[in-house]
Short mmCIF file of C-alpha atoms in Angstrom, two decimals:
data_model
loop_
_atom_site.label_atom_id
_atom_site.label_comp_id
_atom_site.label_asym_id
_atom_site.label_seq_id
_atom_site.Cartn_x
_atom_site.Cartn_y
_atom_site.Cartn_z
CA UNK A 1057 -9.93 6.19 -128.50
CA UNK A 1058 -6.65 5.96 -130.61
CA UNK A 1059 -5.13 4.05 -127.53
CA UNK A 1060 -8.16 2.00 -127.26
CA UNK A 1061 -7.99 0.93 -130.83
CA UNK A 1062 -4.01 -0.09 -130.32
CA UNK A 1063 -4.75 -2.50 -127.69
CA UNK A 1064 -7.74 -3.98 -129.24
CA UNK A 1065 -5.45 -4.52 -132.96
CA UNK A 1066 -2.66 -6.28 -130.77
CA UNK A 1067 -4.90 -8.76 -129.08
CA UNK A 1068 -6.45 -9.31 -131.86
CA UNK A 1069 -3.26 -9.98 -133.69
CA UNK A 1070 -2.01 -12.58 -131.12
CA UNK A 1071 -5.45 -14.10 -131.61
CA UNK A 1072 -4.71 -14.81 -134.84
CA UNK A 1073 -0.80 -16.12 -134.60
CA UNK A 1074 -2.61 -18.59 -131.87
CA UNK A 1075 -4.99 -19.52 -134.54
CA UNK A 1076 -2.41 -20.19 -137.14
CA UNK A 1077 -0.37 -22.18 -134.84
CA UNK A 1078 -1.49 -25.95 -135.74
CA UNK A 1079 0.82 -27.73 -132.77
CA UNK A 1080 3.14 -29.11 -135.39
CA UNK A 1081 6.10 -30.00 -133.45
CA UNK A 1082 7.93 -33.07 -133.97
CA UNK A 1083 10.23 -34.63 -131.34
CA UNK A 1084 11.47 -37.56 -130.47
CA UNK A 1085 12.75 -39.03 -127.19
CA UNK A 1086 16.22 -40.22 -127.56
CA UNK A 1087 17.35 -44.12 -126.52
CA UNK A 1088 18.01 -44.75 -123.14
CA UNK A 1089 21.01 -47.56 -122.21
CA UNK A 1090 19.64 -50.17 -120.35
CA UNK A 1091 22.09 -51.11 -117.73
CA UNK A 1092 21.74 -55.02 -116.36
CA UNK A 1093 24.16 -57.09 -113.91
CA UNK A 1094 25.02 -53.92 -112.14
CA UNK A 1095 24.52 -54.81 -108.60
CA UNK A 1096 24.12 -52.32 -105.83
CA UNK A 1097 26.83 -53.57 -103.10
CA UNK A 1098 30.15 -54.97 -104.44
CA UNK A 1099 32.58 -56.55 -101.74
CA UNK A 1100 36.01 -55.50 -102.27
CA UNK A 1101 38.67 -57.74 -100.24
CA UNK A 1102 41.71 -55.65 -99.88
CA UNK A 1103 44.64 -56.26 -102.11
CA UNK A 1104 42.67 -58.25 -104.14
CA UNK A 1105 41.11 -57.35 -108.13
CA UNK A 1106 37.37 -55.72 -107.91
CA UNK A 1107 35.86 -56.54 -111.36
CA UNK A 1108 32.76 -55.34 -112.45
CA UNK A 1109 31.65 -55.65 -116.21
CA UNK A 1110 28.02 -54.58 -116.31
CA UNK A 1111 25.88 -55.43 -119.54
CA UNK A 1112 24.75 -52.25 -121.70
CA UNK A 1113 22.53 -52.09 -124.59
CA UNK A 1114 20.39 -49.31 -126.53
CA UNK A 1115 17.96 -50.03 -128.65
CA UNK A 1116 19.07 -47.46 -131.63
CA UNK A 1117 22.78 -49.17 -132.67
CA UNK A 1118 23.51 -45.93 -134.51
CA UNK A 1119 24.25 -44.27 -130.74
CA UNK A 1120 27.77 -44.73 -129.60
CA UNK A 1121 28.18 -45.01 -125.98
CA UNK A 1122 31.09 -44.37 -123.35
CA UNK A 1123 31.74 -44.91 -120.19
CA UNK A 1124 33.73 -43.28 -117.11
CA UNK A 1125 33.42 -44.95 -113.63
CA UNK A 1126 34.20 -43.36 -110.28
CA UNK A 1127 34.72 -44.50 -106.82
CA UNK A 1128 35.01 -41.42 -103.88
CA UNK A 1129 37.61 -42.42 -102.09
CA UNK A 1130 37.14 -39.87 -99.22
CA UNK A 1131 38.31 -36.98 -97.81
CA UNK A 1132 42.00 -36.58 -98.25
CA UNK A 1133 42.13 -39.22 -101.03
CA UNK A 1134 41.94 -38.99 -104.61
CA UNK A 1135 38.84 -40.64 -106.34
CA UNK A 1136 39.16 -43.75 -108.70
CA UNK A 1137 38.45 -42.39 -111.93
CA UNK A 1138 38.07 -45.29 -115.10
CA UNK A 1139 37.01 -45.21 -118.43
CA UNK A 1140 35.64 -48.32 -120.44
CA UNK A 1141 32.37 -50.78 -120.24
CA UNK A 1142 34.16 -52.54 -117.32
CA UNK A 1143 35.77 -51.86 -113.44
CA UNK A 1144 38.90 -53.63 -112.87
CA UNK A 1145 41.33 -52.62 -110.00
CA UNK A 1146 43.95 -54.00 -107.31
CA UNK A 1147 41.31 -52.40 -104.44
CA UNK A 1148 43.44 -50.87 -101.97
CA UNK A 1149 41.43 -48.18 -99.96
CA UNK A 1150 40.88 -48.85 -96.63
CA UNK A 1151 37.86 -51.56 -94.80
CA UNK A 1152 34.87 -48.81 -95.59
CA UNK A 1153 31.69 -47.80 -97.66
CA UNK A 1154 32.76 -45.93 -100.74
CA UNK A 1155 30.12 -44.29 -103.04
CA UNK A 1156 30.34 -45.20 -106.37
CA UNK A 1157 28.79 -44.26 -109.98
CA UNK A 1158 28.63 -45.87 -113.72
CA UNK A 1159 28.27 -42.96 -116.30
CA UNK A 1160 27.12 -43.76 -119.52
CA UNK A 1161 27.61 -41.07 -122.29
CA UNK A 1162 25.34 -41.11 -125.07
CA UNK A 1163 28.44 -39.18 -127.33
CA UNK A 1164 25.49 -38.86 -130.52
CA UNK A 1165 23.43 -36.05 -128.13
CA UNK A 1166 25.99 -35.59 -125.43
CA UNK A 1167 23.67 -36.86 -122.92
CA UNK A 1168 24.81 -38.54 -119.74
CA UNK A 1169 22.86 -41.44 -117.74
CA UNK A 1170 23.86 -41.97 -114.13
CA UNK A 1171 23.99 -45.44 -112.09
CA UNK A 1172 25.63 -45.21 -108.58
CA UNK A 1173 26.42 -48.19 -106.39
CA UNK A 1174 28.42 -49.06 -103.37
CA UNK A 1175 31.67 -50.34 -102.91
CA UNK A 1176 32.44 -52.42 -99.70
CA UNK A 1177 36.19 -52.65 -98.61
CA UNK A 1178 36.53 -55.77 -96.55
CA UNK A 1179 39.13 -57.72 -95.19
CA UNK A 1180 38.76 -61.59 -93.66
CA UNK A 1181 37.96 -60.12 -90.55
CA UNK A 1182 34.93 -58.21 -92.02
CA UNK A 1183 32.11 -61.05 -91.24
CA UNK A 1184 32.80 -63.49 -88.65
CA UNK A 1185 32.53 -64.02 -84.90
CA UNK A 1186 34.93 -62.00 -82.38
CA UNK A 1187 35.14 -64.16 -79.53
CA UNK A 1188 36.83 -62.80 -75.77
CA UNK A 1189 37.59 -65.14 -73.47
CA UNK A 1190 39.55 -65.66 -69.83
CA UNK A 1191 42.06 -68.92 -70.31
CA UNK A 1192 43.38 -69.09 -66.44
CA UNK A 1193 43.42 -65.30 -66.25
CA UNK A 1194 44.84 -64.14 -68.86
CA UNK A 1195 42.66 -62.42 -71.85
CA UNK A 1196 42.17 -63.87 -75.27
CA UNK A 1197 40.88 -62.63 -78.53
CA UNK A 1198 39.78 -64.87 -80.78
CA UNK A 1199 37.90 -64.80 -84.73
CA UNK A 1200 35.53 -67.57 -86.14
CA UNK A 1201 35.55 -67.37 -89.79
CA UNK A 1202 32.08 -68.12 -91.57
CA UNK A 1203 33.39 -71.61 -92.45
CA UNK A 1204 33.91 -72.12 -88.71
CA UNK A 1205 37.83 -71.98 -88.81
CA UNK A 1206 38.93 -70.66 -85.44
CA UNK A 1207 42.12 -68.45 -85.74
CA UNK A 1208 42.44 -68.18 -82.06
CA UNK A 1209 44.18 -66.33 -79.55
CA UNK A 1210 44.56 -63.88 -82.64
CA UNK A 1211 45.35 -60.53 -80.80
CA UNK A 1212 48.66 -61.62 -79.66
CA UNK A 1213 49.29 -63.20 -82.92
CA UNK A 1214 48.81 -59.92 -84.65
CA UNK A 1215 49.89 -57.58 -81.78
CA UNK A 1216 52.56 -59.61 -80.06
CA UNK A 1217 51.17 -59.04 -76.52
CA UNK A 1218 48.73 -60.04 -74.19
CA UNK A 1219 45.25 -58.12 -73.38
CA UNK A 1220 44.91 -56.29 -70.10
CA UNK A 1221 43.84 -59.87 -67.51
CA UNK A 1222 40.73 -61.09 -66.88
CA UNK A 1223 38.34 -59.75 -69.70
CA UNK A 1224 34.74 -58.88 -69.35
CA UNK A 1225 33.29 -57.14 -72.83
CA UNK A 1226 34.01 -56.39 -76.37
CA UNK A 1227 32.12 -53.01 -77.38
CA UNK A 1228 31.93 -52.85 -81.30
CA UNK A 1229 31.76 -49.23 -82.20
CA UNK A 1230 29.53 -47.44 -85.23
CA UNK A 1231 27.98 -44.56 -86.35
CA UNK A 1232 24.43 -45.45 -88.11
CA UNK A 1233 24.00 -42.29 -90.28
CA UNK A 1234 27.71 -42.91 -91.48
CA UNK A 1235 29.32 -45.15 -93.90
CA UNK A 1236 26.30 -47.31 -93.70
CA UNK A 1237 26.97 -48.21 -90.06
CA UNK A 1238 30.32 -49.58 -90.76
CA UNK A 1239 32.11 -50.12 -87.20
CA UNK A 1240 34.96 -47.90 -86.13
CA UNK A 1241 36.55 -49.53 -83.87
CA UNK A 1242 36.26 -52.45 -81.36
CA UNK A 1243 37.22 -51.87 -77.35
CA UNK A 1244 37.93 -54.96 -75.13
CA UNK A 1245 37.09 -54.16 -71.59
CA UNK A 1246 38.95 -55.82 -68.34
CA UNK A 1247 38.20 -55.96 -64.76
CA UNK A 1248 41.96 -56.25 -63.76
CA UNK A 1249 45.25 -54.30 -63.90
CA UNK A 1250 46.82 -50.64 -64.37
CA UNK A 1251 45.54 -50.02 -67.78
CA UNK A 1252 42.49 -52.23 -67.86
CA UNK A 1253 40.99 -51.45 -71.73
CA UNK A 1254 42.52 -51.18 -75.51
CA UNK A 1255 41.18 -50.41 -78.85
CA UNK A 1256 41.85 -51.81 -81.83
CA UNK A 1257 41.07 -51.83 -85.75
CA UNK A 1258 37.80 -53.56 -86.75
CA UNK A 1259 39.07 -54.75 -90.32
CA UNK A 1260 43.29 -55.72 -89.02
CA UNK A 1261 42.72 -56.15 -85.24
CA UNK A 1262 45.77 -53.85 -84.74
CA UNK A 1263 46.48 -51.98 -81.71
CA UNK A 1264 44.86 -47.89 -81.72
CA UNK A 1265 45.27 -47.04 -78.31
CA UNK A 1266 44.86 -48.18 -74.53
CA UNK A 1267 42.03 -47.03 -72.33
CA UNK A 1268 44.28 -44.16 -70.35
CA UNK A 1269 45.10 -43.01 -73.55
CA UNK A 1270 41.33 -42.07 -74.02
CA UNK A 1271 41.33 -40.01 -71.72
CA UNK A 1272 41.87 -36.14 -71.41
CA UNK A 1273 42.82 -36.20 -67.98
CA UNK A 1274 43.57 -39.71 -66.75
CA UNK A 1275 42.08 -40.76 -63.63
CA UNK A 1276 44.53 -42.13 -61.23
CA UNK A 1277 42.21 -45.79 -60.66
CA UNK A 1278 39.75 -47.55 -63.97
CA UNK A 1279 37.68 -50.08 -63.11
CA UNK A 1280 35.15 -50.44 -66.00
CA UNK A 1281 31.51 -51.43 -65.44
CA UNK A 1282 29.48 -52.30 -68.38
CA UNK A 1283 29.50 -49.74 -71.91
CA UNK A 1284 27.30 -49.85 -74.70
CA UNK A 1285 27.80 -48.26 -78.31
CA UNK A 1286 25.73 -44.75 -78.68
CA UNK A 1287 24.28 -45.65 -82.24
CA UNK A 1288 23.52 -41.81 -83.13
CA UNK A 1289 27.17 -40.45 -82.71
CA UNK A 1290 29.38 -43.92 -82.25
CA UNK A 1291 30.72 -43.77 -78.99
CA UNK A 1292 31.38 -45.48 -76.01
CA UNK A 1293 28.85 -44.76 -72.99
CA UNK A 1294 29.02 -47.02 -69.50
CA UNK A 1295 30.21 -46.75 -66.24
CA UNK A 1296 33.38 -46.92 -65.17
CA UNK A 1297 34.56 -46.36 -61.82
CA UNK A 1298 30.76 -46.46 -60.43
CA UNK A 1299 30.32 -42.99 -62.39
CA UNK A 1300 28.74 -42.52 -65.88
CA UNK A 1301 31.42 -41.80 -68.89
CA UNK A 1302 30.34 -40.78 -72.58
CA UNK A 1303 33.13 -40.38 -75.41
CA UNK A 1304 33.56 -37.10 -77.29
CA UNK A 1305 31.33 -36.52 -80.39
CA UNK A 1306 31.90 -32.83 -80.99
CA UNK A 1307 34.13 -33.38 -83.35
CA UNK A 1308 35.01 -35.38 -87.00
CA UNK A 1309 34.46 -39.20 -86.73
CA UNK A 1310 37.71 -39.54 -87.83
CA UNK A 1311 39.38 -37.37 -85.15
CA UNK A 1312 41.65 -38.62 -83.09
CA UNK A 1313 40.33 -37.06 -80.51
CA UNK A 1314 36.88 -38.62 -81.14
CA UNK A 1315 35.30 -40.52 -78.32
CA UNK A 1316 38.21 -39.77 -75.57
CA UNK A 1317 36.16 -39.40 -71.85
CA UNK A 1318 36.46 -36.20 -70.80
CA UNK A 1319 34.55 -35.89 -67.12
CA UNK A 1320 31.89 -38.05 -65.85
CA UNK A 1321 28.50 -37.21 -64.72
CA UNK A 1322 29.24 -35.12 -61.24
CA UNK A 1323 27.47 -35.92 -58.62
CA UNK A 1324 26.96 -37.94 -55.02
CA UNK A 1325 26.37 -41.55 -56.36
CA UNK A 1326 27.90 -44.92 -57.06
CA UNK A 1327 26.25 -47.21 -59.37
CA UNK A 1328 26.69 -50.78 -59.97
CA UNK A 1329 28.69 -51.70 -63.30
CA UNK A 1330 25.75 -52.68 -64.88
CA UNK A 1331 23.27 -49.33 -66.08
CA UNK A 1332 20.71 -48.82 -68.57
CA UNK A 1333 21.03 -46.48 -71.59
CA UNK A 1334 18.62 -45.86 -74.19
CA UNK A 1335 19.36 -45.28 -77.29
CA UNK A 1336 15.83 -43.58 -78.08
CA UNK A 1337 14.76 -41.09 -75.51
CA UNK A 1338 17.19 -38.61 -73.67
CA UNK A 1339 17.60 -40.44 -70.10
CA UNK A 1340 19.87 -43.14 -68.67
CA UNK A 1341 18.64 -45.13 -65.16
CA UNK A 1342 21.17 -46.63 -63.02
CA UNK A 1343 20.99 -48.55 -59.41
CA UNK A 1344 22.95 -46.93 -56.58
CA UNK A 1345 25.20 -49.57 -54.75
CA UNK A 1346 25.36 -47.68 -51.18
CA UNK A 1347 21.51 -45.84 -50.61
CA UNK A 1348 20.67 -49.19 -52.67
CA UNK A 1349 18.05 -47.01 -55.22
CA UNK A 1350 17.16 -46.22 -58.59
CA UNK A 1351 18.69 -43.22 -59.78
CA UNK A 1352 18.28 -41.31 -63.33
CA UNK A 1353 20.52 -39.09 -65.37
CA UNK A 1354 19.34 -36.87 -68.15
CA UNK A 1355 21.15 -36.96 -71.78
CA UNK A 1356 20.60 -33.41 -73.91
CA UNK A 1357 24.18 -33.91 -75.66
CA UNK A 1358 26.02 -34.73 -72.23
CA UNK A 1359 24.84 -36.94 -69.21
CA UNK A 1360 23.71 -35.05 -66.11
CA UNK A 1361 22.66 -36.33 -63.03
CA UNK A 1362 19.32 -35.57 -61.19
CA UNK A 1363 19.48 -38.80 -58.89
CA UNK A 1364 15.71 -39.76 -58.00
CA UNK A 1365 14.63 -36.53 -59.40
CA UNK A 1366 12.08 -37.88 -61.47
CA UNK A 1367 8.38 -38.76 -61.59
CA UNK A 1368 7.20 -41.63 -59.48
CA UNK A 1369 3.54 -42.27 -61.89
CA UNK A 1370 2.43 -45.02 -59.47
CA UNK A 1371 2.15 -45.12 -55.99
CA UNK A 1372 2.62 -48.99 -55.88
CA UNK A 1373 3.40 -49.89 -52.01
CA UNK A 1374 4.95 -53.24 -52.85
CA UNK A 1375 8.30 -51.11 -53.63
CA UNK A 1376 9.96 -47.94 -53.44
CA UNK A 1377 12.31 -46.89 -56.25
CA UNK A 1378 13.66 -44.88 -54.08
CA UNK A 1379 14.38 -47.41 -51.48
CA UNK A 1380 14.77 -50.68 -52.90
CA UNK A 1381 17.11 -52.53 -50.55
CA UNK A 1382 18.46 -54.80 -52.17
CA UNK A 1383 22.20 -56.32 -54.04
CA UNK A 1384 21.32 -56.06 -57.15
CA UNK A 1385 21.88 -59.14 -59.50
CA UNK A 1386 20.49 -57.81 -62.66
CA UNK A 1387 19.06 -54.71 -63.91
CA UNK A 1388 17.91 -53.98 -67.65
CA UNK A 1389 14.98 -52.36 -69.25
CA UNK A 1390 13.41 -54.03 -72.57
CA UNK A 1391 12.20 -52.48 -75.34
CA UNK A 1392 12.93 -48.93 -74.35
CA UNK A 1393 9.93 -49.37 -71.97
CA UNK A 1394 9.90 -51.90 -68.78
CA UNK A 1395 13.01 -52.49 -66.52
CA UNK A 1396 13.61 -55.46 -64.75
CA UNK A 1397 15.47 -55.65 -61.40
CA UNK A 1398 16.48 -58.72 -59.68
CA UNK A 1399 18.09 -58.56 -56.32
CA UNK A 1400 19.06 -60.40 -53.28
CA UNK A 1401 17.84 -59.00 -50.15
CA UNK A 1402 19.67 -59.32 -46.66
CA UNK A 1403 17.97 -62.61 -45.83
CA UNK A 1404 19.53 -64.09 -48.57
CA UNK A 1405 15.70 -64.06 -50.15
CA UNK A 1406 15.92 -62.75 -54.43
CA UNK A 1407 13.50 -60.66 -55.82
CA UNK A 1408 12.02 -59.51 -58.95
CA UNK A 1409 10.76 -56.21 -59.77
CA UNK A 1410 9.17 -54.38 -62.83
CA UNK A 1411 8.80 -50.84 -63.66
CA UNK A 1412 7.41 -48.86 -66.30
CA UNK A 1413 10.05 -45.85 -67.84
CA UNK A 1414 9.08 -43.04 -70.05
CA UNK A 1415 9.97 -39.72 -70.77
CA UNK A 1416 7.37 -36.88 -71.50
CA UNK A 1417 9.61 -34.03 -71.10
CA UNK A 1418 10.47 -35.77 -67.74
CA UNK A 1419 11.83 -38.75 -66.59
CA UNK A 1420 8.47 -41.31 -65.88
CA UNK A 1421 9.07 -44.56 -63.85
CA UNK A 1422 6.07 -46.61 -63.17
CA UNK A 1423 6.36 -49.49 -60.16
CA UNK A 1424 4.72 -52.23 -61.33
CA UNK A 1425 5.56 -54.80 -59.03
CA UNK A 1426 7.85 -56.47 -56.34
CA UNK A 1427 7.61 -60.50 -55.68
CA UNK A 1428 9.73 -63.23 -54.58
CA UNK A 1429 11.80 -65.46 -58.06
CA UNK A 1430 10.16 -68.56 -57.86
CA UNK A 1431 13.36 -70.54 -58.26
CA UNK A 1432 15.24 -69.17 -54.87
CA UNK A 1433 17.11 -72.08 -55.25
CA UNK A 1434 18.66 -71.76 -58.36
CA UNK A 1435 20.41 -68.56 -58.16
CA UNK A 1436 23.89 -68.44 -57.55
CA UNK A 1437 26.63 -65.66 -57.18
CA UNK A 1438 27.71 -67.12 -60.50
CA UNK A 1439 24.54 -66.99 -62.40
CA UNK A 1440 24.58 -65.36 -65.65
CA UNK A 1441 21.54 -63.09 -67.60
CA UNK A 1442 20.11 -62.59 -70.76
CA UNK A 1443 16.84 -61.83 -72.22
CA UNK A 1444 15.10 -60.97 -74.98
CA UNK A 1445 12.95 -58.41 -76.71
CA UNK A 1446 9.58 -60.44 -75.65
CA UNK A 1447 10.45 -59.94 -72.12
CA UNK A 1448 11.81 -63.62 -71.86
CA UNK A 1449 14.84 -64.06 -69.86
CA UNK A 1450 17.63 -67.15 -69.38
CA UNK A 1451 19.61 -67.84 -66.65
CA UNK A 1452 22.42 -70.51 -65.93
CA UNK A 1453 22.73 -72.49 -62.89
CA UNK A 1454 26.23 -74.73 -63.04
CA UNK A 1455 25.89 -76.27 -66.10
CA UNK A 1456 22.38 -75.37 -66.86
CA UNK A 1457 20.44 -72.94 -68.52
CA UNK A 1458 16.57 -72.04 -67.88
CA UNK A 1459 14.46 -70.20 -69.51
CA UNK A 1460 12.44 -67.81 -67.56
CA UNK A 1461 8.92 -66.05 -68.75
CA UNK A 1462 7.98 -63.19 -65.78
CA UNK A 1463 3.95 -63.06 -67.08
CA UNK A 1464 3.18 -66.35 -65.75
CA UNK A 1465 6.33 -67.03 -63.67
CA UNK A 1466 7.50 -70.11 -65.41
CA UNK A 1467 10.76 -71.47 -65.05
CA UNK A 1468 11.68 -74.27 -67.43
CA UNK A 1469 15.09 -76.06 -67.98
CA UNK A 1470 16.70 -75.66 -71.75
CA UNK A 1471 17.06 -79.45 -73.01
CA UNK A 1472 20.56 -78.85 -74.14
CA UNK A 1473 23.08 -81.00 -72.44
CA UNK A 1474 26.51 -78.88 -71.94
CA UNK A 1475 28.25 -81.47 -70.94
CA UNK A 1476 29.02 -80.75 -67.29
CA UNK A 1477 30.74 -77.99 -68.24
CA UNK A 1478 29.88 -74.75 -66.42
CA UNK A 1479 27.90 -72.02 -68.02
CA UNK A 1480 30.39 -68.83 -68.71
CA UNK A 1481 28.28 -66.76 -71.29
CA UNK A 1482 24.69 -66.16 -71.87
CA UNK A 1483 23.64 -63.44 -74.69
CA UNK A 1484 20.08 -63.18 -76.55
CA UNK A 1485 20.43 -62.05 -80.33
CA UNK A 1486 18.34 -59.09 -81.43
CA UNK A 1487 15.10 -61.00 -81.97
CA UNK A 1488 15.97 -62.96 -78.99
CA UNK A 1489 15.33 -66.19 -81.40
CA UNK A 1490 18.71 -67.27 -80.73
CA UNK A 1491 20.93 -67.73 -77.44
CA UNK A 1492 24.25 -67.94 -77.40
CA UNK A 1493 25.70 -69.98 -74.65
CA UNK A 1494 29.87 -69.99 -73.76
CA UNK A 1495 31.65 -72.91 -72.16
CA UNK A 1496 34.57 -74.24 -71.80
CA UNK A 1497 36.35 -74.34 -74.91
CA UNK A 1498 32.73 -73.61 -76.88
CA UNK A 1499 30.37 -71.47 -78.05
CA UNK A 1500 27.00 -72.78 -78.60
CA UNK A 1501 24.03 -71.08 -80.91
CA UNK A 1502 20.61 -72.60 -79.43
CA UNK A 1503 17.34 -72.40 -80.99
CA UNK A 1504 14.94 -70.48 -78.03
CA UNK A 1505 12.21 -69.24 -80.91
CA UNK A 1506 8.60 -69.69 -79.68
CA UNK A 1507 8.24 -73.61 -78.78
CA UNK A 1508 11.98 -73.97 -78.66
CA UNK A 1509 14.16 -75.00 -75.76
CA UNK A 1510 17.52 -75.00 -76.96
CA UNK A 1511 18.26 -77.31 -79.65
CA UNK A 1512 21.26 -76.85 -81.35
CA UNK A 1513 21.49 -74.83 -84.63
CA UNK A 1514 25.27 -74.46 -84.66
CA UNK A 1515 28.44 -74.27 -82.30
CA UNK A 1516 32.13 -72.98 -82.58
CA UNK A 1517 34.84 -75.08 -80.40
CA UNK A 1518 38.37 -74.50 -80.17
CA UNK A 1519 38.38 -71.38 -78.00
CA UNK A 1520 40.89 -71.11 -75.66
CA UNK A 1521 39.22 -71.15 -71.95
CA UNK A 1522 36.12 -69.80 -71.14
CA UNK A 1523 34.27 -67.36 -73.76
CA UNK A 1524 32.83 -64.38 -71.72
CA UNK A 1525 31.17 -62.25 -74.74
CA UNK A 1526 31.29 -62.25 -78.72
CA UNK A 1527 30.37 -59.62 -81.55
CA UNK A 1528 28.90 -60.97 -84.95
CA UNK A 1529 30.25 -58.77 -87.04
CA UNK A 1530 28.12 -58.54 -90.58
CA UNK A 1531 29.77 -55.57 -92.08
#
C-alpha cells in the first residue's frame, strides 16, 4: 500500500507541473539573407578574371554579415578559399566542372547560410564545331567558332604535325555521372597507315597519346571500324580489326591507364566496321562479313561473344538472321529497339530489312521483314547514311541527298541545291530535326523537321577538302 501511495503522489505531482505550465515561450526566428544575382553556372575562360558580386540583404540591419567563398578545385589541388561580398580571380584551373559555395555568416547568432553553384572552366575551344576532313589524303582538323570563324587545319597548327592519312571519325569522349558530362578527351580515327588513331585534349587540342599507345599489348596490324563513346563509364567501344574492343574502366577517370584496349571479344568472327552498341541494355549486335549473319555479343562489364546464340522471337520466312546473304551497306538499330539492314545481294539487287531487338535476360531479335529499296537505282558504292530517331533515314546519291521514310517506302529528293559538288558527310542530330551535310569545302545545317526538305538554317565554309564527320561540342 505504502508503494502504491508513492506512485500515485508522483503522478499526481507531474499532473500538476503540466497544469502549471501555461506554454509561455517566446522565440523568435532570426533574419535570413536573401541572396539575388547569384547564378547557378558561371563560365570561367582560362587566364581570364571570374567576377561574381552577388546582391545580399537582411531585413534586420542590426545583423552583420560575412562572407567566405570556396571553389573545390579537385583532388590533388588546393581549394579557392575568399572572403568578402564578391568573387574575383585570374581563373586558372584546368577546362572542368568545379563545385562551388557562397557562405554567408550571420556573425550576431553565429549562424551560417549556404548557396553552392558551379564553376565552368572553358577555353575557346569549349563550344564550337570540330570539323575532320580528308584534303587529297591527308587528315585535317579543323574548329568553327560560334561566330562562324573557321581556324582551320588547327591540329597541325597547335601540334606541328599531320594526323594519321585519310580520316574517318572523331569520337568525343565523357563520363555522364561525372563532372556534369564534361568530355575527356577527343580520338580521331583513320583508315590508313602504321599508327592509324591519336588522342588529344578537348579544351587545347594538344597531343595525349597515339592509338598503339592505348594499348596493353599492341597488336601487330589496326585497322579501325566504327567506335562510339560508352556514356556510363566514358570509353571508347567499336571494332577495330573486324573484332570488338572496349577501353578500361576499372580504374580512376583520370588514370592514365583509363580506357587503354586490353583484348577483344575472342571468338570465330569478323564483323564489318560498322556494329551496333547500346548504351541501355547489356548486348551489342554486329554483321559477320564471311558467314554474311547477324551475330550478338553480351556486355556484363566486358563484351563476350555468343555469335547467333540468341532468341529468334519470329519465325518470319522472308529472312534468316542467321543467313542473310548479303554485303552489307548499312546496319543500325534506332531507338534502342528496331535495326535496320541494307545490303546488296550477289545480283547486284539492295535490300532492306527490319528487326525487332530486346533483351529479357536474353538477347531477343524479332525479323520483321525483308524487301527490295525501291530506289535500286540510286545506290552507289559511295552512298552515305544517316537517320533519325523517327525511323527516317537520308541518303546521298552524287550530289544529292533523299530523304527516305521505310513505313510507306517513300523516297523524296531534299530541295537543297549543293552545287554539283559531291556529297561527303551525312549525320542526323539527336532529334533528327537537323542534317548535317559535308561538301567540298562546306558544311551545311538543313532543316529536315516534319514538312521540311532541307532548307538551309546555317552553313560553315572554309574547310579544307572534304568534311567526313564533326562534334558540336556544348560543354
Amino acid at each position: 500500500m505504502k508503494r502504491l501511495f508513492f506512485y500515485i503522489l508522483i503522478i499526481i505531482t507531474g499532473f500538476a507541473s503540466c497544469t502549471k505550465d501555461k506554454g509561455n515561450y517566446s522565440y523568435h526566428v532570426p533574419p535570413m539573407p536573401v541572396v539575388t544575382n547569384l547564378d547557378t553556372v558561371y563560365n570561367a575562360v582560362i587566364g581570364d578574371t571570374l567576377f561574381i558580386q552577388p546582391t545580399v540583404t537582411i531585413s534586420d540591419k542590426s545583423h552583420v554579415l560575412g562572407y567566405q567563398w570556396r571553389v573545390s578545385a579537385g583532388a590533388g589541388n588546393a581549394d579557392l578559399i575568399a572572403y568578402g561580398p564578391s568573387l574575383r580571380f585570374i581563373f586558372g584551373l584546368a577546362a572542368a566542372r568545379y563545385p562551388a559555395q557562397l557562405t554567408v555568416i550571420d556573425s550576431t547568432n553565429g549562424m551560417k547560410y549556404f548557396f553552392p553553384f558551379i564553376v565552368q572552366g572553358i577555353t575557346v575551344y569549349s563550344t564550337g564545331t570540330l570539323i575532320l576532313s580528308n584534303d587529297a589524303g591527308v587528315s585535317k582538323l579543323s574548329f568553327a567558332l560560334p561566330n562562324g570563324t573557321v581556324q582551320p587545319d588547327i591540329y597541325k597548327t597547335i601540334n606541328g604535325t599531320d594526323l594519321p592519312p585519310n580520316a574517318q571519325q572523331i569520337v568525343g569522349l565523357y563520363n555522364q555521372f561525372i563532372s556534369g558530362g564534361t568530355l575527356f578527351n577527343y580520338w580521331v580515327l583513320c583508315s590508313q597507315g602504321s599508327n592509324p588513331g591519336v588522342e588529344f585534349d578537348p579544351n587545347t587540342l594538344g597531343f595525349v597519346r597515339t592509338l598503339k599507345d592505348n594499348f596493353f599489348s599492341t597488336p601487330t596490324t589496326m585497322t579501325p571500324g566504327f567506335f562510339t563513346n560508352n556514356p556510363s563509364n566514358g570509353t571508347m567501344t567499336g571494332v577495330l580489326n573486324g573484332q570488338i574492343w572496349a577501353g578500361a574502366y576499372q580504374t580512376s577517370p583520370y588514370s592514365p591507364i583509363y580506357d587503354q584496349f586490353s583484348v577483344p571479344a575472342s571468338g570465330n568472327y569478323q564483323l564489318i566496321p560498322q556494329a551496333i552498341f547500346n548504351p541501355t541494355f547489356p548486348y551489342f549486335l554486329g554483321y559477320e562479313a564471311n558467314k554474311k549473319q547477324v551475330v550478338a555479343f553480351t556486355n556484363f562489364g566486358a563484351p563476350a561473344y555468343i555469335g547467333t546464340g540468341y532468341i529468334d522471337t519470329v519465325s518470319n520466312p522472308s529472312f534468316d538472321l542467321t543467313n542473310v546473304g548479303l554485303t552489307m551497306l548499312d546496319f543500325e538499330q534506332i531507338n534502342s529497339n528496331n535495326c535496320y539492314m541494307f545490303g546488296r545481294a550477289a545480283n547486284d539487287s539492295v535490300y532492306e530489312l527490319k528487326f525487332g531487338a530486346a533483351f529479357l535476360g536474353i538477347i531477343q531479335l524479332s525479323p520483321l521483314y525483308k524487301r527490295a529499296f525501291p530506289r535500286q537505282d540510286l545506290i552507289t558504292a559511295d552512298t552515305k547514311w544517316a537517320s533519325s530517331p523517327v525511323e527516317i533515314f537520308f541518303f546521298s546519291t552524287g550530289a544529292a541527298v533523299y530523304e527516305y521514310n521505310p513505313t510507306n517506302a517513300s523516297v523524296k529528293q531534299l530541295t537543297t541545291d549543293f552545287g554539283g559538288k559531291t556529297i561527303t558527310m551525312l549525320k542526323a542530330s539527336a532529334d533528327g530535326n537537323t542534317l548535317m551535310v559535308g561538301i567540298n569545302g562546306s558544311i551545311l545545317f538543313l532543316d529536315v523537321s516534319t514538312g521540311k526538305y532541307g532548307d538551309i538554317i546555317r552553313r560553315i565554309d572554309n574547310i579544307p577538302g572534304s568534311p567526313v564527320d564533326l562534334y558540336q561540342r556544348g560543354n
